[in-house]
PDB file of C-alpha atoms in Angstrom:
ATOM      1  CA  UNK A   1     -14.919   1.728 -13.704  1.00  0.00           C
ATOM      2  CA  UNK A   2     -16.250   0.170 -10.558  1.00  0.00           C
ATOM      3  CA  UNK A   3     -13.773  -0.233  -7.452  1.00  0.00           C
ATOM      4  CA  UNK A   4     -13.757  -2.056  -4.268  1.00  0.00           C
ATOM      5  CA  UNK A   5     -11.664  -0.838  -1.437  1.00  0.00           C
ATOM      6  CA  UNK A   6     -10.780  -3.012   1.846  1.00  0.00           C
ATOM      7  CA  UNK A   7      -9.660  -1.361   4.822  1.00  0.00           C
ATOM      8  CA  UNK A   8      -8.078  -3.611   7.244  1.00  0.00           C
ATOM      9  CA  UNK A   9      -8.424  -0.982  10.222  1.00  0.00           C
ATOM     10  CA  UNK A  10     -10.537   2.342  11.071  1.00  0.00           C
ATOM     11  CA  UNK A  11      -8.409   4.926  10.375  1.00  0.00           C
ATOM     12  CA  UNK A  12      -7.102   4.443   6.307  1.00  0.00           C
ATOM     13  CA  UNK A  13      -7.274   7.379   4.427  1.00  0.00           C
ATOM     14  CA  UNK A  14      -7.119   6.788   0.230  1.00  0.00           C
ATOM     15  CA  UNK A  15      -5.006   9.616   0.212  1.00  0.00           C
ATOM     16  CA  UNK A  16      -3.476   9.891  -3.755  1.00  0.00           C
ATOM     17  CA  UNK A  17      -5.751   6.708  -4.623  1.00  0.00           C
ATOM     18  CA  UNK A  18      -8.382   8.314  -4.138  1.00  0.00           C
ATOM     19  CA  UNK A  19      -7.670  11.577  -6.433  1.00  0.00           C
ATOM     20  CA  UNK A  20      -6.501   9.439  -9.109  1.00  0.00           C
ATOM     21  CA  UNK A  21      -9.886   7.096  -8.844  1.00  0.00           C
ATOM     22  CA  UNK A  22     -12.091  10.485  -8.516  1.00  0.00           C
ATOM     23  CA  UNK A  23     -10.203  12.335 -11.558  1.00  0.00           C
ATOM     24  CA  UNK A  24     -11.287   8.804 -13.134  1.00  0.00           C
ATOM     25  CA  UNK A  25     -14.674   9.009 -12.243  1.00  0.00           C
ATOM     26  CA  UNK A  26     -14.602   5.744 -11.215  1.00  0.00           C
ATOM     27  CA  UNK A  27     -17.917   3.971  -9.001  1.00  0.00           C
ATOM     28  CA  UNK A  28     -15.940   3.519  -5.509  1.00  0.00           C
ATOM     29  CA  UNK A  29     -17.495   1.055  -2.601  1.00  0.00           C
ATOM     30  CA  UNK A  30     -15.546   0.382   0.692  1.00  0.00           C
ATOM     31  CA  UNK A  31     -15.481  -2.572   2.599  1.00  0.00           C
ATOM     32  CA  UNK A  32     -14.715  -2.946   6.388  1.00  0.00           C
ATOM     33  CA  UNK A  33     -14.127  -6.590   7.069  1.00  0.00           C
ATOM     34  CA  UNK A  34     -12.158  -5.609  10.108  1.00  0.00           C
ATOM     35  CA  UNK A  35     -15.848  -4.272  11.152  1.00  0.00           C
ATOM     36  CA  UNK A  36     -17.626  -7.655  10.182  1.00  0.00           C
ATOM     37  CA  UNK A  37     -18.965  -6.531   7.055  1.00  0.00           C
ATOM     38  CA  UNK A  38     -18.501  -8.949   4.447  1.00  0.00           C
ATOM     39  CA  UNK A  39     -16.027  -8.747   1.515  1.00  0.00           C
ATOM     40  CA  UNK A  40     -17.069  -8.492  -2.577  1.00  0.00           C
ATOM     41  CA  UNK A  41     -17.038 -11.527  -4.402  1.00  0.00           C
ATOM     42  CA  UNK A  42     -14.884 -10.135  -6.807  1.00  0.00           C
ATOM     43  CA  UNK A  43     -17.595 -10.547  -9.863  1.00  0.00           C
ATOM     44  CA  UNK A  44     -18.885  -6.991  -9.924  1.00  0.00           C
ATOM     45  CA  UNK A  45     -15.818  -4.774  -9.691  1.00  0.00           C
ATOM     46  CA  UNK A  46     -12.776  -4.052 -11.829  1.00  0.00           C
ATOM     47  CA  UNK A  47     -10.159  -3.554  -9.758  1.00  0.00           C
ATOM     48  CA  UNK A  48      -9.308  -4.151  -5.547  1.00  0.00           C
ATOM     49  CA  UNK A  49      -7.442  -1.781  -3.382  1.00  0.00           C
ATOM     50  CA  UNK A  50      -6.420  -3.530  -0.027  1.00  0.00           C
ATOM     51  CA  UNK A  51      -5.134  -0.684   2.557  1.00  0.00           C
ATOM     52  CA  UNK A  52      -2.762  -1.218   5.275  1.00  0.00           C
ATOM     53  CA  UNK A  53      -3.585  -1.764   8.811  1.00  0.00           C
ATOM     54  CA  UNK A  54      -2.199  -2.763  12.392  1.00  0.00           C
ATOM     55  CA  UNK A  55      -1.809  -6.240  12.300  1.00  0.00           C
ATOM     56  CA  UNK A  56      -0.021  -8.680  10.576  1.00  0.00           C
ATOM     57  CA  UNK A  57      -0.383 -10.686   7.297  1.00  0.00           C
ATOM     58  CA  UNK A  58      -0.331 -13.968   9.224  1.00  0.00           C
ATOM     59  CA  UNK A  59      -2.860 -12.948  12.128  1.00  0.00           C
ATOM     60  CA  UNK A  60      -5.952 -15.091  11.001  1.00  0.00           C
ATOM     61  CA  UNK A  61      -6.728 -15.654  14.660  1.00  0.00           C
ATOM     62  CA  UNK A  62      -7.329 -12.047  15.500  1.00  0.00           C
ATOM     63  CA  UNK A  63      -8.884 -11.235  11.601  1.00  0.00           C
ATOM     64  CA  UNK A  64      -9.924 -14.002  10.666  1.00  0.00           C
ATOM     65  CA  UNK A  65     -11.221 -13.069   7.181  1.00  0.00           C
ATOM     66  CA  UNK A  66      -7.825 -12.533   5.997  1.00  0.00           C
ATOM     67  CA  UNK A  67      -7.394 -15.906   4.438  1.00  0.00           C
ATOM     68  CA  UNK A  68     -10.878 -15.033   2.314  1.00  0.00           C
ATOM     69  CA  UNK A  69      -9.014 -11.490   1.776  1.00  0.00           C
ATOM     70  CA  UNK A  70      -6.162 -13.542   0.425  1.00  0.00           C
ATOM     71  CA  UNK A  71      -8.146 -15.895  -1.889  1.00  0.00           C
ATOM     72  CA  UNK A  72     -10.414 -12.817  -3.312  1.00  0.00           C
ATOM     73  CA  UNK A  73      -6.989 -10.601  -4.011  1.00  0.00           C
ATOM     74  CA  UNK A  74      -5.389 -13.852  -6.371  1.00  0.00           C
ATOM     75  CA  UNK A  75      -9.090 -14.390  -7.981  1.00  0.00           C
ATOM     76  CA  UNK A  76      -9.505 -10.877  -9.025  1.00  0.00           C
ATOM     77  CA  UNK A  77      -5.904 -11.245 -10.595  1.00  0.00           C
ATOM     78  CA  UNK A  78      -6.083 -14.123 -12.033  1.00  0.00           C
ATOM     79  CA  UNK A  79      -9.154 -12.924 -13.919  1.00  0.00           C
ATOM     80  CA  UNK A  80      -6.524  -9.922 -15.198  1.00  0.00           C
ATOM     81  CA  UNK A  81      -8.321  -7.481 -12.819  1.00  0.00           C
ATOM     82  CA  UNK A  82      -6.008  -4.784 -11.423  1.00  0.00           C
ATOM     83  CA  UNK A  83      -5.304  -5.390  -7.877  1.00  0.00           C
ATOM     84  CA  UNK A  84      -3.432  -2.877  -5.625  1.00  0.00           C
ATOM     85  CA  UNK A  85      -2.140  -4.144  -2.208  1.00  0.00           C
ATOM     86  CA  UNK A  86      -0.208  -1.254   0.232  1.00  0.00           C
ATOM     87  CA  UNK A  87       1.864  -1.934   3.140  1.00  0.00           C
ATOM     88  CA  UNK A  88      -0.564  -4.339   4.597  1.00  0.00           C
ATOM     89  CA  UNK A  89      -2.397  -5.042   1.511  1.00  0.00           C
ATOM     90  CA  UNK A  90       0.920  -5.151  -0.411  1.00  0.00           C
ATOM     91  CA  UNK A  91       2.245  -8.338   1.982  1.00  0.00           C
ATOM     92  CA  UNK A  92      -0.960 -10.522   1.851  1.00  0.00           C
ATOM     93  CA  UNK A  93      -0.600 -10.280  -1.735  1.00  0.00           C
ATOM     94  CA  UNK A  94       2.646 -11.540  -1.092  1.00  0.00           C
ATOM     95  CA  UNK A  95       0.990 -13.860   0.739  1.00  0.00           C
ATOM     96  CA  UNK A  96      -1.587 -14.836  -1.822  1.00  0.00           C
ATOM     97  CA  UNK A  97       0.660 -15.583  -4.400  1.00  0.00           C
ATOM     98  CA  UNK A  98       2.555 -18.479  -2.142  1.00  0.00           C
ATOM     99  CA  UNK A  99       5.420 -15.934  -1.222  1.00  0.00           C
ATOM    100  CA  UNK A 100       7.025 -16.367   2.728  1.00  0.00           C
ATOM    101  CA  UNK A 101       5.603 -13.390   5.263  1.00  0.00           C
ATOM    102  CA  UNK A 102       8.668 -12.189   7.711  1.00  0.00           C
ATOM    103  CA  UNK A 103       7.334 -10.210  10.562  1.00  0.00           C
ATOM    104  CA  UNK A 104       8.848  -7.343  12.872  1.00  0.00           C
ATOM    105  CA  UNK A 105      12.752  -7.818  10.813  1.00  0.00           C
ATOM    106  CA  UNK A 106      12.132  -4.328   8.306  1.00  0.00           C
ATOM    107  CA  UNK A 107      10.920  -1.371  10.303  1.00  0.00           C
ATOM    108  CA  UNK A 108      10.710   1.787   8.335  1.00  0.00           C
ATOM    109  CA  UNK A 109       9.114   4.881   9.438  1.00  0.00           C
ATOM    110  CA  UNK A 110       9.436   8.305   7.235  1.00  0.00           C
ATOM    111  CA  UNK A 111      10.409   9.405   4.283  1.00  0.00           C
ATOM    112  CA  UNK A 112      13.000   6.997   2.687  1.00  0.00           C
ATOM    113  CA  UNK A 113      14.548   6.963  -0.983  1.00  0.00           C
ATOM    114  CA  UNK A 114      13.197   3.512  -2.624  1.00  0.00           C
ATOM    115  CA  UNK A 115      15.282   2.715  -5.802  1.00  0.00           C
ATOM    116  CA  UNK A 116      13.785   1.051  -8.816  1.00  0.00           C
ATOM    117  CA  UNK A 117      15.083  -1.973 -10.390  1.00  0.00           C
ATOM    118  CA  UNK A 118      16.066  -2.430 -14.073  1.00  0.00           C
ATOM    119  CA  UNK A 119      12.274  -3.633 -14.664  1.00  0.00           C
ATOM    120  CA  UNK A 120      11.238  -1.211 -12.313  1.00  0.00           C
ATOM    121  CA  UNK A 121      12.421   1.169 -14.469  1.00  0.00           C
ATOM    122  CA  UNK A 122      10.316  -0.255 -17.815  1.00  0.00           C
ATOM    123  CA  UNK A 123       6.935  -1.027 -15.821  1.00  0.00           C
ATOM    124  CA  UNK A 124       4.142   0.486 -16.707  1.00  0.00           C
ATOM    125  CA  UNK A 125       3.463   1.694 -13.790  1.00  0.00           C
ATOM    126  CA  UNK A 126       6.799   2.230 -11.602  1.00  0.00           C
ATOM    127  CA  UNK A 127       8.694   4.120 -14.868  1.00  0.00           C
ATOM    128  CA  UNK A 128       6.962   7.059 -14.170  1.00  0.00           C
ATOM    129  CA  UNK A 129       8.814   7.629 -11.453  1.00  0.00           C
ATOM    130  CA  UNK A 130      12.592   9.181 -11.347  1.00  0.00           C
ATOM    131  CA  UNK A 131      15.048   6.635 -10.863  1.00  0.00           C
ATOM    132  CA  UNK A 132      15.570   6.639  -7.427  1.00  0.00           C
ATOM    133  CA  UNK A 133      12.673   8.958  -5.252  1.00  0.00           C
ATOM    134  CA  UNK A 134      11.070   9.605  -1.544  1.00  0.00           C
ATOM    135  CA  UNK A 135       8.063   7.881  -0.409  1.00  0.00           C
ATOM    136  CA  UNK A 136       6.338   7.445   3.197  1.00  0.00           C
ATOM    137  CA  UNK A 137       7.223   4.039   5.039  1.00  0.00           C
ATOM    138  CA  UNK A 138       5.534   2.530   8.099  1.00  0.00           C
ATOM    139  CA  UNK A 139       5.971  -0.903   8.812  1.00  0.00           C
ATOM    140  CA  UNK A 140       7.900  -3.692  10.251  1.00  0.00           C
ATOM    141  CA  UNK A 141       7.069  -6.632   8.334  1.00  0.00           C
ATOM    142  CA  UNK A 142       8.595  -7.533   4.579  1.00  0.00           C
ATOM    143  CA  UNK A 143       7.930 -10.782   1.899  1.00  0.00           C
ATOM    144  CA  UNK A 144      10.073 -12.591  -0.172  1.00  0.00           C
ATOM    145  CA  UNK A 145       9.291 -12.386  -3.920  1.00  0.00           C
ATOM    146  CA  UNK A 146       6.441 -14.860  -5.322  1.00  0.00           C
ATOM    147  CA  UNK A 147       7.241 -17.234  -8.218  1.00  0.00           C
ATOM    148  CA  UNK A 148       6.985 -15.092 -11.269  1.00  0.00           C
ATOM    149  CA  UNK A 149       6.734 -11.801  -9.865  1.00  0.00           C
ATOM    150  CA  UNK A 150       8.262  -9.044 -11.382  1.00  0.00           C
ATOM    151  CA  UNK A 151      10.736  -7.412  -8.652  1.00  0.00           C
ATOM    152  CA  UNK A 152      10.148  -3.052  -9.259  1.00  0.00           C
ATOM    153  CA  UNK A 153      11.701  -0.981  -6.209  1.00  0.00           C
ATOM    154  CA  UNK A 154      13.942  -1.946  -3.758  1.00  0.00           C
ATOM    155  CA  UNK A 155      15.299  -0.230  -0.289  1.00  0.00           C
ATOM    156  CA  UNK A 156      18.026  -0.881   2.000  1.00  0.00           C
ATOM    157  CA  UNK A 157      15.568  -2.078   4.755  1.00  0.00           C
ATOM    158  CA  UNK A 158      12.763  -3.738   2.851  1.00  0.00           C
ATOM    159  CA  UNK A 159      14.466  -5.588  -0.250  1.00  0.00           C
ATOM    160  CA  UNK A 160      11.713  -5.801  -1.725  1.00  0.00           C
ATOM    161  CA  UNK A 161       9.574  -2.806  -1.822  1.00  0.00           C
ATOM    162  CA  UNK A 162       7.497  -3.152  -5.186  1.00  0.00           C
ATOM    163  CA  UNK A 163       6.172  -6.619  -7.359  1.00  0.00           C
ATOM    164  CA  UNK A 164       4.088  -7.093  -9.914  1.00  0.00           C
ATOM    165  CA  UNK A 165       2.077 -10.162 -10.545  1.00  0.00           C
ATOM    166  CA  UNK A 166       0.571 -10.245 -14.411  1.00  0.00           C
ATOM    167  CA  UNK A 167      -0.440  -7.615 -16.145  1.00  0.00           C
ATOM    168  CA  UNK A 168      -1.475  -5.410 -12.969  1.00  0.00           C
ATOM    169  CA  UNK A 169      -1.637  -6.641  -9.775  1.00  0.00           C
ATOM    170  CA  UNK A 170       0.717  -4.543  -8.000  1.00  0.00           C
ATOM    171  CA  UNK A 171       2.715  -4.839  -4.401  1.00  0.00           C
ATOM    172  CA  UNK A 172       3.657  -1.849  -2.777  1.00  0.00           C
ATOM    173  CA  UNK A 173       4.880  -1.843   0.470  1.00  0.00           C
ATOM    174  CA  UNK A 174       5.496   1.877   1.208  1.00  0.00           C
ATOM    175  CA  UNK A 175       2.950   4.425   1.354  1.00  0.00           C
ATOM    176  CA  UNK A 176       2.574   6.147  -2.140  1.00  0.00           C
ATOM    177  CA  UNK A 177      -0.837   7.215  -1.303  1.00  0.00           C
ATOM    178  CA  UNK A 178       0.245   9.049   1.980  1.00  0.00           C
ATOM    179  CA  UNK A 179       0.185  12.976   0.655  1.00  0.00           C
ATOM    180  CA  UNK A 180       1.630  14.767   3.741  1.00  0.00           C
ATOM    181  CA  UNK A 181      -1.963  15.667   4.145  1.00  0.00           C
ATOM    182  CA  UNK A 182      -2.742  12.066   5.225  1.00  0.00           C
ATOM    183  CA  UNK A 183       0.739  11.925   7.184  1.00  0.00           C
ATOM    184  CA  UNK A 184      -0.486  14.865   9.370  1.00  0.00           C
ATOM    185  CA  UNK A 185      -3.660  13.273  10.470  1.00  0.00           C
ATOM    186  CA  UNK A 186      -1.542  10.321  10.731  1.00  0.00           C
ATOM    187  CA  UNK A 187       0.235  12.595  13.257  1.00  0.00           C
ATOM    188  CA  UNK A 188      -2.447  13.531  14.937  1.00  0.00           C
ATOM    189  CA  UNK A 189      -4.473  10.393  15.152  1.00  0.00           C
ATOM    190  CA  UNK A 190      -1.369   8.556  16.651  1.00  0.00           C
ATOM    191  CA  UNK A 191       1.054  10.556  18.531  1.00  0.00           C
ATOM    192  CA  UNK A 192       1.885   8.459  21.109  1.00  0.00           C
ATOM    193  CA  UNK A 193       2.514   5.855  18.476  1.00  0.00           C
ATOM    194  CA  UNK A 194       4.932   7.658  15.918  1.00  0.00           C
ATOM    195  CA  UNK A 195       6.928   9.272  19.029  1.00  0.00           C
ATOM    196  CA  UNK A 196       7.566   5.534  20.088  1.00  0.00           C
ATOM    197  CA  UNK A 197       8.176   4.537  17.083  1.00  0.00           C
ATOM    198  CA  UNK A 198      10.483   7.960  16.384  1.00  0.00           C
ATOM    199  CA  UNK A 199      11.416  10.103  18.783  1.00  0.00           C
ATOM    200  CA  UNK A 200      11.191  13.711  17.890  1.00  0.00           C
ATOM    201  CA  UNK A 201       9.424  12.913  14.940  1.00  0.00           C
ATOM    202  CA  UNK A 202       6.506  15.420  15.896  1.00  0.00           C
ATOM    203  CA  UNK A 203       8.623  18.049  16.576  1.00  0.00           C
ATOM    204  CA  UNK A 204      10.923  18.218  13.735  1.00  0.00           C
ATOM    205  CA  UNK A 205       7.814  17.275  11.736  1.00  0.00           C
ATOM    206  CA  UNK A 206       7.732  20.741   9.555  1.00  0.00           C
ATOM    207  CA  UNK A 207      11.447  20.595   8.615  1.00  0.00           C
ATOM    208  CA  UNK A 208      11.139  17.235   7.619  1.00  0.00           C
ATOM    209  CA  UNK A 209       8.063  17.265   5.243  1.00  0.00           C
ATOM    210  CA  UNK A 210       9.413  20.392   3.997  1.00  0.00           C
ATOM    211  CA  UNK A 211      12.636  18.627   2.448  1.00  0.00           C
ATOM    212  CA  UNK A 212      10.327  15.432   1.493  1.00  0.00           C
ATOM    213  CA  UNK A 213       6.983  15.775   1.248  1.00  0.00           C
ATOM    214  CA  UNK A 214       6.912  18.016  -2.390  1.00  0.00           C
ATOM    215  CA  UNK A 215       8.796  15.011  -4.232  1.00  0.00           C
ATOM    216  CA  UNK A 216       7.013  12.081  -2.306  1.00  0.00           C
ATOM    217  CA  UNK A 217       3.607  13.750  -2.921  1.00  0.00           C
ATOM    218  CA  UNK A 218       4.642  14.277  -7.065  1.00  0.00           C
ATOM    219  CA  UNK A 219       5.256  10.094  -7.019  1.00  0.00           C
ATOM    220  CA  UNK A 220       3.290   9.440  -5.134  1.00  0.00           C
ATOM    221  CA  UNK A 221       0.051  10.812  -7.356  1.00  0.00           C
ATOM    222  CA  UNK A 222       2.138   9.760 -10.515  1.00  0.00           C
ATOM    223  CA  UNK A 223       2.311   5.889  -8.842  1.00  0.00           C
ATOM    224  CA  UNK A 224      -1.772   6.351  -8.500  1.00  0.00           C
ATOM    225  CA  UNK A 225      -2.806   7.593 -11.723  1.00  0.00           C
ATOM    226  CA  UNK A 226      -0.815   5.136 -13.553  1.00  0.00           C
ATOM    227  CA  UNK A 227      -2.004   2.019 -12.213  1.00  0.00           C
ATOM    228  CA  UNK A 228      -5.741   3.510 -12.649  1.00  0.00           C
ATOM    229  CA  UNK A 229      -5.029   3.821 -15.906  1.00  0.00           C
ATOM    230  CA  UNK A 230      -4.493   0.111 -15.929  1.00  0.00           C
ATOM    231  CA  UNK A 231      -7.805  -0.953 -14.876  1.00  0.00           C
TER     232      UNK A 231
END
């Protein structure tokens, strides 16, 4: 099982991926196009993870290998390899697919409940997962839905939290691979940044990770294992 995994920005911990892909034994190689290193060509690996990152889906000028990002994500699924996009990753699939990108009008930050749809609830993937569950959010963009994707989880902010395109290229926008082990480096990477974005959110910090972070972790590893399992 050999894996490429593009990081769109420095600091982008695999978090649960990465358990599930190690309890896999699965060949891993990272990319850092964000670092001018070039991307795979999509012949040699079975399955793409694209990470999250800073910027948008739409800034070419600033990245500009995100179109080539794009094209490489649809290849690699349209050859029925399993492609995982998150947060950032999760909207240029969006984007690859022909779906609209709508920046800065669905900021989420936390722990939030993300509901699964009716085929949420029979994917392969997604129906491992309680009807209704926590998960870590950070972000401000959100997609519409690409022609023929299969809409999976749902929020009141982000409509559409989860698609699937084919057999398994997945969207997700919310951070199922965030463990609150990655969320406290998160915390201490960027505190300026999260106590912008959420005041008091280092501070109350223990209380709230205590209430969420058991249930988010559980779905989060779930969400990982099972789409490894599709590759």
């Amino acid at each position: 099982m050999r894996v490429a995994i593009v990081e769109n920005t420095e600091i982008s911990p695999l978090g649960q991926v990465g358990v599930a892909l190690r309890e896999a034994d699965a060949e891993i190689q990272v990319f850092r196009p964000w670092a001018g290193e070039a991307l795979p060509d999509g012949a040699y690996h079975d399955a793409l993870v694209v990470l999250g990152g800073e910027q948008n889906a739409l800034a070419d000028d600033t990245h500009p290998y995100l179109p080539d990002l794009v094209r490489l994500m649809r290849r690699m699924g349209q050859a029925d390899k399993a492609v995982l996009g998150i947060c950032l990753g999760a909207q240029l699939l969006a984007r690859a697919w022909g779906a609209e990108n709508h920046l800065g009008t669905a900021p989420e930050f936390g722990w939030h409940r993300v509901a699964l749809t009716p085929q949420g609830k029979s994917d392969p993937v997604l129906s491992v997962l309680s009807a209704d569950f926590p998960i870590f959010e950070w972000h401000k963009d959100t997609f519409t839905l690409p022609k023929g994707a299969m809409h999976l989880a749902q929020s009141p902010v982000a409509a559409n939290q989860c698609f699937r395109i084919g057999r398994a290229s997945y969207a997700m926008q919310f951070h199922f691979e965030a463990s609150r082990a990655v969320v406290e480096g998160w915390n201490r990477d960027f505190p300026e940044t999260v106590e912008r974005i959420r005041p008091g959110w280092l501070k109350g910090y223990p209380m709230i990770a205590a209430e969420h972070g058991p249930e988010a972790d559980a779905a989060g590893l779930a969400i990982a294992r099972a789409w490894v399992s599709l590759i």
